[in-house]
Structure formats: C-alpha cells, structure tokens
Coordinates of C-alpha atoms in Angstrom, one line a residue:
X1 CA 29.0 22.4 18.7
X2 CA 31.4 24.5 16.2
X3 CA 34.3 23.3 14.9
X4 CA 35.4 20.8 12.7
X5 CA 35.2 16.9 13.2
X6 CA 36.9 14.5 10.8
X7 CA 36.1 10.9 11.0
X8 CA 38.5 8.2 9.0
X9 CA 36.8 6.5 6.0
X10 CA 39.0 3.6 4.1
X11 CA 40.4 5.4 0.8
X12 CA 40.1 8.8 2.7
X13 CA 38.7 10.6 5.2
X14 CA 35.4 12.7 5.8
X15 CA 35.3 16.2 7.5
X16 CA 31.8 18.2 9.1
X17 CA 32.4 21.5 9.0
X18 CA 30.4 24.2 10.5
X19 CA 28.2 24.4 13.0
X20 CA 26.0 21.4 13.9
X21 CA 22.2 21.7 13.9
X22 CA 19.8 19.6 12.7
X23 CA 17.2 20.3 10.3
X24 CA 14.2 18.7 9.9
X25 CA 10.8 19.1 8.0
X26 CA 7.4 18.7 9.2
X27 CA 4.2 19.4 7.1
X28 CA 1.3 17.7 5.0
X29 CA 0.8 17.2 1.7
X30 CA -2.3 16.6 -0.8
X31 CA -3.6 16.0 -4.3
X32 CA -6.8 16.7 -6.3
X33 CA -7.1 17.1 -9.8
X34 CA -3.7 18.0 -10.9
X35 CA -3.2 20.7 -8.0
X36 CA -0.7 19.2 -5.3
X37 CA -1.0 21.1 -2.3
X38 CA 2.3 21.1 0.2
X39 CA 2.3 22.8 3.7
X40 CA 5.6 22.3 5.1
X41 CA 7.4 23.7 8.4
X42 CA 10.8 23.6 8.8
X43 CA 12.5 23.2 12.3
X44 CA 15.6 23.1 13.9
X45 CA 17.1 20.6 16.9
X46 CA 20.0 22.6 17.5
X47 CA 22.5 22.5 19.0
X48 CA 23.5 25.5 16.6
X49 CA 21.2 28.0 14.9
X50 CA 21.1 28.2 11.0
X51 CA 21.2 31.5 9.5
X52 CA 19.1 30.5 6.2
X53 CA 18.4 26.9 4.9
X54 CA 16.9 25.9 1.1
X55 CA 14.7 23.3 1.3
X56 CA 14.0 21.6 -2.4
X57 CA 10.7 19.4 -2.9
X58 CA 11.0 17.2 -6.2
X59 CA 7.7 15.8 -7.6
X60 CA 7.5 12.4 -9.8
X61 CA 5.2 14.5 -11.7
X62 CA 5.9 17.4 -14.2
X63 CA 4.5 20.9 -13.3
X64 CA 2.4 23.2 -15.5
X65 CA 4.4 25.9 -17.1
X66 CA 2.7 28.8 -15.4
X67 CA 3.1 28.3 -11.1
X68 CA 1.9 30.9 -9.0
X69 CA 4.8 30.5 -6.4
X70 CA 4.6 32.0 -2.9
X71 CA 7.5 34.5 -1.7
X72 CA 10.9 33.0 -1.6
X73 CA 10.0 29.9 -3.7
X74 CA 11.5 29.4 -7.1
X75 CA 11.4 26.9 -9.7
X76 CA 14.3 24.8 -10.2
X77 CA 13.4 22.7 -13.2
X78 CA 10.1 20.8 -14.9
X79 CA 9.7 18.5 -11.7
X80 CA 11.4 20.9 -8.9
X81 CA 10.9 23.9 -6.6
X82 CA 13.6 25.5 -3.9
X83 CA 11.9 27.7 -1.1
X84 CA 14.2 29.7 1.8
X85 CA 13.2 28.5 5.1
X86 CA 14.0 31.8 6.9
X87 CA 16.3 31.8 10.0
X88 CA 16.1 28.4 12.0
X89 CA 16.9 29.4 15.6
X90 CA 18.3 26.6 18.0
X91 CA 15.5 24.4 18.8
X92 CA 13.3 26.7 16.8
X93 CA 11.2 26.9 13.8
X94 CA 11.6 28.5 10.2
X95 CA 8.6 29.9 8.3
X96 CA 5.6 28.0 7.0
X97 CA 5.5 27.2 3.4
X98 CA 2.3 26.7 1.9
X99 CA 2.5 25.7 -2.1
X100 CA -0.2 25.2 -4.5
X101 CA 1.3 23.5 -8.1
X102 CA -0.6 23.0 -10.9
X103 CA 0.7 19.6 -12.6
X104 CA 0.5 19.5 -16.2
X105 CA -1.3 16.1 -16.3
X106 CA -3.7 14.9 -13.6
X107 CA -1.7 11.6 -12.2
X108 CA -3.6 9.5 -9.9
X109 CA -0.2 9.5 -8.0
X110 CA 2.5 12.1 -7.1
X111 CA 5.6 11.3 -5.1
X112 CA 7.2 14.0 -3.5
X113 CA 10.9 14.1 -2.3
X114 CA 11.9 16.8 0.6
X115 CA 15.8 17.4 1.4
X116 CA 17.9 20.3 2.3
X117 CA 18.9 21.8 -0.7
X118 CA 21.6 24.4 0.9
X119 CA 22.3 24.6 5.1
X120 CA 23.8 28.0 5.3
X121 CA 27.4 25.8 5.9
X122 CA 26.0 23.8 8.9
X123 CA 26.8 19.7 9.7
X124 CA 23.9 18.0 10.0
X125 CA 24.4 14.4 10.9
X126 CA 20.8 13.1 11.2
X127 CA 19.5 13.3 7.2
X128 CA 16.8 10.9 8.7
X129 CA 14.3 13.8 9.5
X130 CA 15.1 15.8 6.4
X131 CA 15.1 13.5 3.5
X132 CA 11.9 12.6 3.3
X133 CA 9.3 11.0 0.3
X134 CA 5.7 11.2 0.8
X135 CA 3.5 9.2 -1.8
X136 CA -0.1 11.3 -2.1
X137 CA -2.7 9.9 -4.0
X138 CA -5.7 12.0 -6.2
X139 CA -7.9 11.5 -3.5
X140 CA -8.2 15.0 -1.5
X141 CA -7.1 13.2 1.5
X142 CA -4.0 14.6 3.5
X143 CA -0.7 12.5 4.1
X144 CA 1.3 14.2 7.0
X145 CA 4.7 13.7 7.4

C-alpha cells in the first residue's frame, strides 16, 4: 500500500509515509575466541518492494581496530557495523551477509542488537521481526534467530 496514513496520538499526531513493506531479518550467529561470526539474511513481506535497506548490528563488545569487512559493510563506531541489504523485492529476499569480527577482548558473552538502520523511505509497522537481540556465548555453538 503507498500513500500516507496518519494515526492521532494525544499531544500530536503520527504519519507513515512511503510505501509499506516489512523487513525482517533471519540468520545465525556464533562466538569462539574473540571472533563473532554473523550470517544474516534479510527478507521482505511486502506488500511493497524496498529499493535498498541498511541493516546495523551493535555488539555489547568492542571490536578490534583492524576488521576485514565484507562488500557493502562499514564500521560505524567501536561496538557497530552498517551493511546494505541489496534490493528487497515484495515477498523476497535481500543478499546474505556473512561477517567475521575480531573483538578486542575475548568475552565469554556478546550481545548482538539487529534493526534497520535506514528503509530506503518505506513504513514498516511490524518492528517485531527486525529488532532483534541475540545473546551468543564463547562456546562455538550457533544461536539462530
């Protein structure tokens, strides 16, 4: 659905502008001796199609200085990294992101925060599947989510 929908709020009111899709993210996530490794596939419900999408992926841990990033990944600060999704077709999938960061310390604990960073301008009402936190302990073992 395009357009624009405002909804009254006491004090105000709160407009969705754009088109509405909804973005969500997929993937699995471990930790081994201060390398967390993140595969992660964004997707899109529709009903629209998003041009490009940001996702951003925030660690409770600091990284190492030196990160061997892959393509269209970027750091964003000491605990943060930003990676395009590509084009997310209606009821389609984006491109798989697979990330290897080196931590500076070797916790026996990362938390890892997922969320749309930027949507290309689209509403997405459901933040349920995109906001996500994933708690990976130094055991090897994979956590999906």
């Amino acid at each position: 659905m395009a357009g624009t929908l405002v909804l009254g709020v006491a004090g105000g009111a709160h407009a969705w502008e754009g088109p509405e899709a909804d973005v969500a993210y997929h993937g699995r996530v471990s930790l081994a001796r201060g390398q967390l490794r993140v595969l992660l596939l964004p997707e899109n419900d529709g009903p629209a199609a998003v041009p490009a999408a940001t996702v951003r992926l925030r660690l409770s841990a600091d990284l190492a200085d030196r990160q061997d990033l892959a393509a269209g990944c970027a750091r964003s600060g000491m605990r943060e990294v930003v990676c395009e999704t590509g084009a997310l077709p209606e009821h389609g999938r984006g491109r798989h992101i697979g990330l290897l960061l080196e931590l500076r310390e070797r916790p026996a604990e990362v938390a890892l925060r997922i969320d749309t960073w930027w949507n290309g301008g689209a509403t997405d009402r459901n933040l349920g599947n995109n906001e996500l936190a994933v708690l990976a302990l130094d055991t090897g073992d994979s956590y999906a989510f």
